[in-house]
Each structure stands twice: as structure tokens, then as C-alpha cells.
Amino acid sequence: MALARIARTNMRRSGGAFGSYASVKDTFYGIAYTPLCSLPFQVYFKANDKFSHIPGIKEQNHLNSSMRGISGTPHYQHSSANTPRVVEEPETELEHEKPRYAGLEATKPSEKPRVVVLGTGWAACRFLKGLDTEIYDVVCISPRNHMVFTPLLASTCVGTLEFRSVAEPVSQIQDALAKNPNSYFYLASCTGIDTGKHEIYCEAINYGGLPLEPYQFKVAYDKLVIASGAEPLTFGIKGVKEHAFFLREVNHAQEIRKKLLLNLMLSENPGISEEEKKRLLHCVFIGGGPTGVEFSGELSDFVMKDVHERYTHVKDYVQVTLIEANEILSSFDLSLRQYATKHLTKSGVHLKRGVVKEVHSKKIVLSDGTDVPYGLLVWSTGVGPSEFVKALNFPKSPGGRIGVDEWLRVPSVEDVFALGDCAGFLEQTGRRVLPALAQVAEREGKYLVELFNKIGKENGAKAFSAKDIPFGDPFVYRHLGSMASVGRYKALVDLRQSKDAKGVSLAGFVSWLIWRSAYLTRVVSWRNRFYVPMNWATTLVFGRDNTRIG
């Protein structure tokens, strides 16, 4: 306590702050060394929402050498009139004085280099899966501990698949996170990056069980891979975030399923008017991309089979509407778009062209003034950069993503790479920004992990050590095609490499078999390759589960 009081006294006299970096919360972590002491003592302060470092005599040089793991003790040769006196405090108080914020310091020369990965999406998990842990230690930081197999997420909303069938724990994708002594997974969000010191700053996901709120820490890296994903685009439309559901995470699907089943049960209560029943049982999806079409197809199957059998009192009030500003499945072949439109309409899905102006708790207002009452509203109109990505002081690609070169490097800083939905090629590369697709992210993760394993074998894995190592061929993306289910055992398969190219296009039952087979082979683990067909078989024989839990 006495030592901390001395440091606080120095802080009040100097009032200085040290260091800066790109941060969402403008947070900084510093190390203060107290004078009159032969050992370094860490004290963390927070003043004006910033962490401050108070330099002393000859201390700046010491700090510069210690940031990369070179330890030492500052020496003070002469005391001055301003040197504060040590005031003895009770020993019990001194015992309780501990550093508030911990972290992983820089790796030592004798240790394996550390790769820090931000995110657990398609790009991050493909990278983690292939990383050579004989060369690297790995730290993964994400607010979720699993990867979501997004192409099958719509099926979980209506009970075709169970939620665990589309979620893969990250520690099973890369078991070093659970087994290796210097590899870790942290349930946290990154709040800032100091590229000069090769450190990131994080805030743990806290539900009240940690001693501090917020609980913050730092992690030093040799190589940093940013794969933090993107956020749904709302275009600033009033009421979307407050009243609409999104469909990007397992918890989103859980909430949609709970709301859907709740509305079905509430509509059966006595005294509910026909108008209110129609509103409660009107399911509206905004966005005519593959997610919207697949969700509408799954929902129409659920209505035509399970709702008609188990909610006979209200089955005639259920309606599914898909609203799109242009054409549905705009990236697909024209013949496939026409097939999807005809099939969805036949399945009872009402297709409506329009632009949403406002969203209220029980209705949406279109730009032409039309009111559309709803009981369930799901929003999927594309993705854009997150607030974290926007706040980073990195060059940006068109659209606001983190700008990268042909090797997925952030060219303005050392040892930082970005991939997936949060990254895009810089304009000077002459390449277009790739679409936010799972296959794009997976292909980037595969390319980058091969690059990391290569430079690791050539002694380029440590910080600042890869400057003179040739990276080889740049990343090239080749589109393998697109698929979408439209319900009732029908699907679309478009194998063209681009929208204007020629290629094979299929629709119907055979395409549905191809769709299911392809997705089953892409499921990450053998565990889920067992769960998914078992869920499909169970649904086929017994129908979808309509139990509402929670």
C-alpha cells in the first residue's frame, strides 16, 4: 500500500499519460515502477478513463527494453527533495494491494512464437484447424467459444435440426487450446490494438462472476490474425435493432424459435380477435438473399406440415412474407431465380417487393406508405463492418473493411493479418472486395494458415522477423458455386464461377440431394456429421419438435 501511495503521489505531480493506440474504448495499460525500491512493482491506474504510466529517472529506457520481455530494474542514483517519504501502512492492507490487470507478456527467445486470433468464424476456425502447433502457441479470443455452421442455421429455427448440430466448440477444432500449456481460449472481446508494442487489449465477457467489472487484460503477440467478422446492415432504419431478429448466431435462432412457438400458442387463447391472430402469426423476413429464401422455405415446410397437424385451431391464420427491394437471389442464374419465385409462391410464401422505411413493435412501414403488421420479423440484408473494425486506425478497403494486400496482410503495420468478413482488398491492389460468404472466409483461412506454417519453418514466426522472407504466391479466390434450399425437398445449385459466366445450373429434387450432401461433407467434425443426418431422419419420421423451452 505504501508503494502504491508513492506511485499515486508521483502521478498527481506529473499528471502525464504515455502511449496511444487504436481502441474502441480508448483504453491503455501501463506499468509504473516505484522509486526507492530494488524490484519492479506493477501498479495500474485509471484516470479519465485511460490507464496512465508515470515515467521516472532513467525509466523510459528501461520500459522500452522491457516491453518485448527483457526484464530489468530501474536504478536511481540520487534522491531529490521531491522524493516522497515512505509511510508505513498496516501489513494487512499491503497484502491486499495487487495489480488490477494481468495479461500474457511477450514471448521470450526460448519460447515458441505466439499467434493471437480474434474470432471464431469460418475464417478463424479454418486457420486454427490447420495451424502447426509444433511451431506456434496459439491464443484465440472471441465472445463465443464455438463456430456456427451458418448454411444450416435456418433449419434450427423451426426444429429441423438441433442447435448443437450446427455449433462446433473451438477447442475441438484446435485441441491445442485445451491441451497445450501456453495456448489459450479467452471468452472476451478485443477493445484495442497497440501495433507498436505488439499487444492487444481485451475485455472479458462478464456475467457477474468476475471480481472486477469490466474485467480487462492484455495479450502480447508475435503474429496477429483479425477475423472478427461483421455486423448486420440496418442502413440506419429506425426500429430495426429494437424490434427485428437477426440470423447469424445460434442464440439468434433460439430466440426466433421461441418467438415463433410463443405466437402460435398465444394465438389460441380465448378472446383473441381474428385481426390479432393474423398479426401474431404473420412471419416477415426482410432480405431476399440465400438466407431469406432458405428461412422462408423452412418456415413454409413447418407451416404446411407441423403447424397444420399440431395447431389446427389457428393454422389458417399463418402467413409467411418475404420482402426484397429488388429480385430474390440476385446472384443466381435467371432460370433459378424464376424457379425459386414460382416454388416459394406455390408453397404459400408471399413475395413482396419494397423498401422498409421504419420498423415499429407490431408493424413495419414501407417507403410507399404501406403498413405490414407482423408477429415475427427477421432481418437479413447483408453485413457491414463492426464498430471495432471502424475504430481501428488501419487503412480501409471500399465498404469500410480492414484493408489488406494480396497476402492478406495489413500493409501499414507489422505482423498483422486480416481475413473473412472484416477484411477486403485495398484499392491499390486492383482487386475487388470479395463477398461476405462462408466459402470466401474458409478459403482465406486455408491460404493464410499455409503461409504461416511456411514462414514458421523459415524462422519468420517471431515478431518483426518475417520482413525478408518471400511469401510466395498471393491469395486467389475462385468461386465454386452457390446453393440454396427452397423447401419441400427442392433446392437450387448454381455452379457458375461468376454472375455473368456460363456454367451448370440445376433445380429440383436432385439439387436438394446435392445441397444436403455438400453441406454434410462441409460440417467440421465427425460428431456433427453424425448429428445432422440423425436430426434429418428424426424430423422425417416424427416431425419437428415444437417444445418451447425458456
XYZ file of C-alpha atoms in Angstrom:
550
model
C 0.000 0.000 0.000
C 2.871 2.345 0.791
C 4.465 1.709 -2.553
C 1.177 2.310 -4.334
C 0.721 5.578 -2.457
C 4.149 6.752 -3.638
C 3.239 5.974 -7.226
C -0.079 7.791 -6.895
C 1.753 10.808 -5.475
C 4.064 10.830 -8.485
C 1.087 10.543 -10.789
C -0.588 13.596 -9.287
C 2.637 15.594 -9.662
C 3.383 14.595 -13.227
C -0.200 14.149 -14.458
C 1.193 12.602 -17.637
C -0.073 9.813 -19.834
C 2.027 7.570 -22.016
C 1.253 5.673 -25.190
C -1.569 5.555 -27.683
C -3.237 3.069 -29.963
C -6.419 2.434 -31.926
C -9.144 1.464 -29.493
C -12.900 1.316 -29.286
C -12.852 2.369 -25.648
C -9.585 4.327 -25.753
C -8.094 2.057 -23.106
C -4.384 1.780 -22.285
C -2.420 -0.389 -19.932
C 0.815 0.848 -18.400
C 3.404 -0.317 -15.890
C 4.563 2.069 -13.210
C 7.770 1.432 -11.292
C 8.085 2.920 -7.830
C 11.302 4.636 -6.788
C 13.307 3.633 -3.702
C 12.685 0.018 -4.480
C 15.053 -2.558 -5.880
C 12.288 -4.627 -7.541
C 9.736 -3.536 -10.147
C 6.246 -3.148 -8.721
C 3.277 -3.069 -11.079
C 0.527 -0.584 -10.353
C -2.360 0.101 -12.704
C -4.238 3.354 -12.584
C -7.340 4.546 -14.295
C -7.809 8.267 -14.623
C -10.147 9.965 -17.051
C -10.991 6.523 -18.496
C -7.335 5.986 -19.518
C -4.572 3.974 -17.991
C -1.548 6.137 -17.242
C 2.146 5.457 -16.922
C 4.321 7.779 -14.871
C 7.951 7.705 -16.082
C 10.762 8.300 -13.602
C 14.516 8.845 -13.800
C 16.127 6.631 -16.457
C 12.882 4.724 -16.592
C 11.940 5.352 -20.203
C 14.911 3.365 -21.494
C 14.082 0.553 -19.137
C 10.491 0.432 -20.307
C 11.498 0.392 -23.960
C 13.678 -2.660 -23.377
C 11.187 -4.469 -21.185
C 8.197 -4.356 -23.470
C 9.359 -7.344 -25.516
C 10.106 -9.418 -22.427
C 13.614 -8.165 -21.454
C 13.440 -7.692 -17.726
C 15.480 -5.314 -15.639
C 15.366 -2.987 -12.678
C 15.481 0.811 -12.923
C 18.292 2.380 -10.902
C 18.037 5.671 -9.058
C 21.408 7.062 -8.017
C 20.344 10.139 -6.080
C 17.312 11.073 -4.069
C 15.874 14.542 -4.551
C 13.902 16.970 -2.457
C 10.809 15.824 -4.293
C 11.324 12.183 -3.388
C 8.273 11.149 -1.351
C 8.828 9.534 2.003
C 7.641 6.017 2.634
C 4.765 5.972 5.074
C 4.342 2.620 6.703
C 0.908 1.084 6.382
C -0.574 -1.899 8.177
C 0.631 -5.140 6.681
C -2.917 -6.333 6.067
C -3.518 -3.502 3.588
C -0.253 -4.221 1.769
C -1.244 -7.830 1.313
C -4.475 -6.813 -0.446
C -2.726 -4.437 -2.867
C -2.480 -6.378 -6.148
C -2.238 -5.443 -9.831
C -5.740 -4.976 -11.205
C -4.978 -6.091 -14.753
C -2.951 -9.053 -15.857
C -2.032 -10.450 -19.222
C 0.302 -12.510 -21.351
C 3.644 -10.790 -21.772
C 5.782 -11.003 -24.888
C 7.308 -14.377 -25.676
C 10.933 -14.988 -24.736
C 13.541 -16.095 -27.282
C 13.413 -19.620 -25.876
C 9.618 -19.849 -26.223
C 7.523 -20.645 -29.268
C 6.129 -17.610 -31.100
C 2.559 -16.728 -30.209
C -0.230 -16.281 -32.760
C -3.286 -14.405 -31.494
C -6.531 -14.985 -33.411
C -9.531 -12.700 -32.977
C -12.768 -14.511 -33.787
C -14.270 -17.989 -34.155
C -15.983 -17.695 -37.531
C -15.304 -19.595 -40.736
C -12.012 -17.857 -41.490
C -10.648 -18.025 -37.948
C -11.576 -21.674 -37.389
C -10.167 -22.832 -40.728
C -6.945 -21.051 -39.783
C -6.915 -22.554 -36.281
C -7.604 -26.048 -37.582
C -4.522 -26.124 -39.805
C -2.040 -24.196 -37.642
C 1.120 -26.162 -36.821
C 1.223 -26.078 -33.020
C 4.700 -27.600 -33.062
C 5.835 -24.208 -34.357
C 3.350 -21.837 -32.691
C 1.496 -21.293 -29.471
C -1.977 -20.000 -30.214
C -4.365 -17.742 -28.312
C -7.937 -17.380 -29.557
C -10.085 -14.505 -28.299
C -13.792 -14.318 -29.065
C -17.107 -13.537 -27.343
C -18.282 -17.046 -28.298
C -16.483 -20.370 -27.805
C -17.764 -22.107 -30.916
C -18.051 -21.900 -34.667
C -21.517 -21.731 -36.255
C -22.215 -23.702 -39.428
C -24.301 -20.860 -40.846
C -25.674 -22.587 -44.000
C -27.803 -24.839 -41.771
C -28.726 -22.239 -39.153
C -32.161 -21.537 -40.670
C -33.085 -25.200 -40.159
C -32.687 -24.862 -36.391
C -35.298 -22.073 -36.167
C -38.148 -24.498 -36.899
C -36.724 -27.649 -35.306
C -35.457 -29.449 -38.413
C -32.031 -29.551 -36.741
C -30.999 -29.213 -33.115
C -28.847 -26.254 -32.169
C -25.838 -28.330 -31.128
C -25.756 -29.849 -34.637
C -24.625 -26.518 -36.136
C -22.204 -25.460 -33.369
C -18.633 -26.728 -33.070
C -16.566 -25.932 -29.927
C -13.364 -24.174 -30.923
C -11.322 -26.376 -28.575
C -12.332 -29.385 -30.676
C -11.338 -27.622 -33.878
C -7.887 -26.857 -32.417
C -7.238 -29.059 -29.386
C -4.055 -27.151 -28.509
C -6.343 -24.514 -26.992
C -7.392 -27.077 -24.397
C -4.202 -29.119 -24.043
C -1.067 -27.069 -24.698
C 0.206 -25.233 -21.602
C 0.893 -21.960 -23.443
C -2.177 -21.923 -25.699
C -5.467 -20.463 -24.509
C -9.007 -19.545 -25.435
C -10.331 -16.360 -23.815
C -14.038 -15.535 -23.773
C -13.596 -11.833 -24.386
C -13.809 -9.010 -26.902
C -10.834 -7.076 -28.197
C -11.131 -3.363 -27.383
C -7.850 -2.075 -28.799
C -4.578 -2.878 -30.538
C -1.135 -1.358 -29.970
C 0.765 -2.396 -33.071
C 3.972 -0.724 -31.886
C 4.181 -2.894 -28.791
C 2.535 -5.925 -30.420
C -0.189 -6.016 -27.773
C -3.957 -6.246 -27.826
C -6.314 -5.168 -25.053
C -9.402 -7.135 -24.157
C -12.497 -7.070 -22.028
C -13.854 -10.357 -20.707
C -17.458 -11.354 -21.274
C -18.681 -10.980 -17.714
C -21.999 -12.150 -16.344
C -21.266 -11.099 -12.792
C -18.899 -13.890 -11.811
C -15.594 -11.993 -12.053
C -14.093 -9.832 -9.298
C -13.989 -6.697 -11.467
C -16.460 -5.172 -13.886
C -15.340 -4.685 -16.571
C -12.540 -7.244 -16.380
C -9.724 -6.175 -18.697
C -6.417 -7.714 -19.695
C -3.746 -7.565 -22.375
C -2.100 -10.157 -24.614
C 1.213 -9.722 -26.428
C 1.522 -11.294 -29.865
C 4.170 -12.217 -32.391
C 1.585 -12.519 -35.162
C -1.982 -11.199 -35.049
C -4.841 -12.556 -37.173
C -8.009 -10.441 -37.163
C -11.050 -12.467 -38.194
C -13.674 -10.764 -36.056
C -16.461 -10.944 -38.621
C -19.056 -8.319 -39.470
C -22.364 -6.979 -38.209
C -25.813 -6.986 -39.864
C -26.540 -3.944 -42.001
C -29.586 -1.970 -40.920
C -28.953 1.105 -43.125
C -29.824 3.301 -40.171
C -33.515 2.391 -40.422
C -35.341 3.359 -37.269
C -36.521 0.483 -35.067
C -34.653 -2.398 -36.717
C -32.293 -3.120 -33.831
C -35.071 -2.757 -31.265
C -37.739 -4.952 -32.874
C -36.206 -7.269 -35.501
C -34.390 -10.568 -35.058
C -31.148 -11.287 -36.897
C -29.991 -14.732 -38.019
C -26.228 -15.032 -37.630
C -25.717 -16.794 -34.286
C -27.147 -19.835 -32.539
C -28.748 -17.628 -29.884
C -30.478 -15.688 -32.690
C -32.023 -18.928 -33.967
C -33.049 -19.862 -30.427
C -34.828 -16.548 -29.930
C -36.595 -16.822 -33.298
C -37.797 -20.325 -32.471
C -39.061 -19.253 -29.034
C -40.904 -16.259 -30.505
C -42.458 -18.349 -33.286
C -43.763 -21.016 -30.913
C -44.899 -18.402 -28.388
C -47.004 -16.639 -31.018
C -48.567 -19.926 -32.096
C -49.606 -20.723 -28.532
C -50.747 -17.200 -27.662
C -52.962 -17.039 -30.741
C -55.010 -19.977 -29.410
C -56.055 -18.110 -26.262
C -59.784 -17.296 -25.980
C -60.842 -13.755 -26.833
C -58.074 -13.081 -29.389
C -59.582 -11.319 -32.388
C -59.079 -12.582 -35.914
C -57.109 -9.459 -36.799
C -54.755 -10.011 -33.850
C -54.356 -13.691 -34.742
C -53.353 -12.720 -38.276
C -50.795 -10.259 -36.915
C -49.336 -12.686 -34.367
C -48.989 -15.409 -36.979
C -47.565 -13.213 -39.740
C -43.865 -14.043 -40.150
C -41.962 -11.453 -42.171
C -38.421 -11.852 -43.485
C -36.561 -8.824 -44.862
C -33.922 -9.685 -47.478
C -34.141 -11.974 -50.492
C -30.677 -13.488 -50.381
C -29.912 -17.192 -49.777
C -30.573 -16.831 -46.024
C -34.000 -15.277 -46.594
C -35.010 -17.830 -49.222
C -33.842 -20.800 -47.122
C -35.556 -19.475 -43.998
C -38.789 -18.885 -45.915
C -38.609 -22.383 -47.388
C -38.013 -23.992 -43.983
C -40.809 -21.939 -42.439
C -43.271 -22.876 -45.195
C -42.437 -26.566 -44.655
C -43.011 -26.133 -40.919
C -46.367 -24.427 -41.520
C -47.671 -26.848 -44.143
C -46.789 -29.972 -42.169
C -46.270 -29.434 -38.448
C -48.469 -26.383 -37.818
C -51.365 -27.890 -39.770
C -51.115 -31.057 -37.665
C -50.498 -29.563 -34.207
C -52.091 -26.103 -34.301
C -55.269 -26.847 -36.221
C -57.232 -24.064 -34.478
C -55.047 -21.320 -35.954
C -53.413 -22.960 -38.988
C -55.367 -20.859 -41.481
C -54.071 -17.608 -39.976
C -50.359 -18.334 -40.515
C -48.681 -16.359 -43.294
C -45.063 -16.065 -44.438
C -43.915 -12.928 -46.302
C -40.525 -12.313 -47.894
C -39.784 -8.644 -48.665
C -36.953 -7.713 -51.037
C -36.116 -4.351 -52.603
C -35.030 -5.908 -55.924
C -35.047 -9.556 -57.024
C -34.580 -12.545 -54.772
C -31.316 -14.472 -55.186
C -29.867 -11.744 -57.408
C -26.508 -13.537 -57.759
C -28.119 -16.727 -59.122
C -28.892 -17.639 -62.719
C -32.123 -16.126 -64.122
C -33.764 -19.511 -64.619
C -33.023 -20.445 -60.994
C -34.493 -17.167 -59.731
C -37.654 -17.815 -61.678
C -37.843 -21.377 -60.343
C -37.412 -20.148 -56.758
C -40.097 -17.490 -57.183
C -42.580 -19.982 -58.585
C -41.811 -22.646 -55.988
C -41.983 -20.327 -52.966
C -45.262 -18.840 -54.164
C -46.689 -22.332 -54.610
C -45.519 -23.200 -51.076
C -47.521 -20.323 -49.619
C -44.757 -17.704 -49.268
C -45.931 -14.217 -50.197
C -43.173 -12.402 -52.134
C -43.354 -8.634 -51.870
C -41.085 -6.035 -53.437
C -40.487 -2.982 -51.268
C -38.103 -0.913 -49.179
C -38.538 -0.678 -45.409
C -38.803 2.870 -44.096
C -39.487 2.283 -40.380
C -39.958 -0.618 -38.009
C -42.410 -0.478 -35.116
C -43.162 -3.053 -32.431
C -46.122 -4.540 -34.320
C -45.764 -3.281 -37.885
C -43.275 -2.166 -40.493
C -43.776 0.829 -42.759
C -42.615 0.590 -46.377
C -41.361 3.506 -48.436
C -44.642 3.638 -50.379
C -46.560 4.148 -47.127
C -47.826 0.568 -46.838
C -48.159 -0.832 -43.312
C -47.285 -4.510 -42.832
C -48.362 -5.932 -39.433
C -46.190 -8.748 -38.111
C -45.749 -11.064 -35.159
C -42.207 -12.192 -36.067
C -39.731 -10.053 -38.004
C -36.361 -11.437 -39.160
C -33.817 -9.133 -40.800
C -31.079 -10.235 -43.224
C -29.996 -7.542 -45.684
C -26.259 -8.126 -45.741
C -23.390 -7.300 -43.406
C -21.031 -4.403 -42.834
C -18.003 -3.531 -40.691
C -18.389 -3.748 -36.917
C -17.774 -0.846 -34.537
C -14.482 -2.477 -33.563
C -13.285 -2.548 -37.176
C -14.443 1.029 -37.782
C -12.437 2.261 -34.786
C -9.154 0.641 -35.832
C -6.629 3.093 -37.244
C -5.895 0.864 -40.235
C -6.351 1.602 -43.943
C -9.817 0.606 -45.109
C -10.993 -1.127 -48.244
C -14.091 0.041 -50.158
C -17.035 -0.579 -47.850
C -15.111 0.105 -44.641
C -13.444 -3.260 -44.073
C -9.827 -3.605 -42.908
C -7.667 -3.114 -45.987
C -5.301 -5.959 -46.881
C -2.836 -6.693 -49.665
C -2.632 -9.802 -51.864
C -1.189 -11.862 -48.970
C -3.934 -10.782 -46.527
C -1.507 -8.540 -44.635
C -2.442 -5.167 -43.211
C 0.334 -3.319 -45.078
C 0.636 -0.318 -42.797
C 1.708 -2.359 -39.742
C 3.995 -5.275 -38.994
C 2.808 -8.834 -38.269
C -0.943 -8.095 -38.563
C -3.203 -10.035 -40.933
C -6.964 -9.804 -41.552
C -9.381 -12.150 -43.300
C -13.023 -13.083 -43.548
C -15.948 -10.660 -43.480
C -13.932 -7.979 -41.642
C -11.273 -7.664 -44.398
C -11.167 -6.573 -48.019
C -8.547 -5.858 -50.655
C -7.227 -2.308 -50.814
C -7.962 -0.344 -53.977
C -4.285 -0.193 -54.960
C -4.203 -3.986 -55.267
C -6.537 -3.748 -58.256
C -8.771 -6.472 -56.817
C -12.441 -6.289 -55.973
C -13.666 -6.748 -52.416
C -14.866 -10.342 -52.102
C -18.434 -11.087 -50.969
C -19.139 -11.984 -47.342
C -19.559 -15.704 -47.971
C -18.573 -18.713 -45.889
C -16.559 -20.229 -48.745
C -14.578 -17.000 -49.180
C -13.690 -16.927 -45.482
C -12.810 -20.613 -45.410
C -10.568 -20.301 -48.463
C -8.766 -17.311 -46.945
C -8.229 -19.222 -43.695
C -6.762 -22.159 -45.586
C -4.410 -19.924 -47.561
C -3.211 -17.960 -44.536
C -2.505 -20.979 -42.358
C -0.363 -22.488 -45.116
C 1.501 -19.189 -45.309
C 2.033 -19.128 -41.522
C 3.308 -22.698 -41.442
C 5.691 -21.849 -44.280
C 7.189 -18.737 -42.684
C 7.319 -20.523 -39.323
C 9.600 -23.179 -40.797
C 11.797 -20.414 -42.245
C 12.295 -18.737 -38.846
C 9.898 -15.911 -39.591
C 7.366 -16.601 -36.879
C 8.701 -14.246 -34.196
C 7.719 -10.601 -34.148
C 9.482 -8.405 -36.749
C 11.226 -11.459 -38.246
C 9.289 -12.023 -41.494
C 10.336 -8.896 -43.379
C 12.874 -10.605 -45.633
C 11.018 -13.897 -46.112
C 9.282 -14.263 -49.508
C 5.590 -15.046 -49.042
C 5.176 -16.796 -52.369
C 2.023 -16.760 -54.445
C -0.681 -14.274 -53.404
C -4.191 -15.325 -52.459
C -6.519 -16.032 -55.388
C -10.204 -16.776 -54.888
C -12.134 -18.992 -57.276
C -15.846 -19.257 -56.714
C -17.091 -22.858 -56.549
C -20.762 -22.006 -56.979
C -23.828 -21.270 -54.863
C -26.616 -23.377 -53.395
C -29.892 -22.632 -51.657
C -32.762 -24.728 -50.389
C -36.287 -23.529 -51.217
C -38.227 -26.076 -49.138
C -40.296 -29.192 -49.849
C -37.234 -31.238 -50.901
C -36.224 -28.764 -53.588
C -33.048 -26.729 -53.942
C -31.002 -24.641 -56.368
C -27.430 -25.368 -57.443
C -25.562 -22.724 -59.442
C -22.044 -23.837 -60.380
C -21.028 -20.749 -62.361
C -17.844 -19.019 -61.238
C -19.417 -15.578 -61.573
C -22.771 -13.981 -62.248
C -22.035 -13.379 -65.931
C -20.176 -16.637 -66.606
C -21.590 -19.782 -68.128
C -21.917 -22.987 -66.171
C -24.183 -25.700 -64.817
C -27.442 -24.668 -63.120
C -29.770 -27.210 -61.535
C -33.051 -27.020 -59.658
C -35.335 -29.599 -58.085
C -35.041 -32.776 -56.039
C -31.622 -33.799 -57.409
C -30.302 -30.358 -56.470
C -31.718 -30.863 -52.978
C -29.739 -34.112 -52.645
C -26.599 -32.306 -53.839
C -27.277 -29.467 -51.389
C -27.616 -31.784 -48.417
C -24.645 -33.940 -49.401
C -22.378 -30.942 -49.933
C -23.262 -29.342 -46.614
C -22.901 -32.643 -44.779
C -19.331 -33.015 -46.057
C -18.509 -29.433 -45.016
C -19.647 -29.878 -41.401
C -16.475 -29.535 -39.358
C -16.455 -32.584 -37.085
C -17.475 -36.215 -37.350
C -19.655 -35.662 -34.298
C -21.841 -33.199 -36.192
C -21.675 -35.316 -39.341
C -23.458 -37.897 -37.205
C -25.859 -35.450 -35.516
C -27.069 -33.735 -38.708
C -28.298 -36.826 -40.647
C -29.779 -38.212 -37.428
C -31.744 -34.963 -36.970
C -32.892 -35.098 -40.586
C -34.050 -38.684 -40.182
C -35.825 -37.935 -36.899
C -37.652 -34.990 -38.449
C -38.682 -37.056 -41.460
C -40.169 -39.819 -39.285
C -41.539 -37.943 -36.251
C -41.879 -34.355 -37.447
C -40.279 -31.247 -35.987
C -40.094 -30.726 -32.255
C -42.418 -27.909 -31.122
C -41.372 -27.800 -27.477
C -40.846 -24.243 -26.256
C -38.212 -24.088 -23.506
C -37.441 -20.839 -21.730
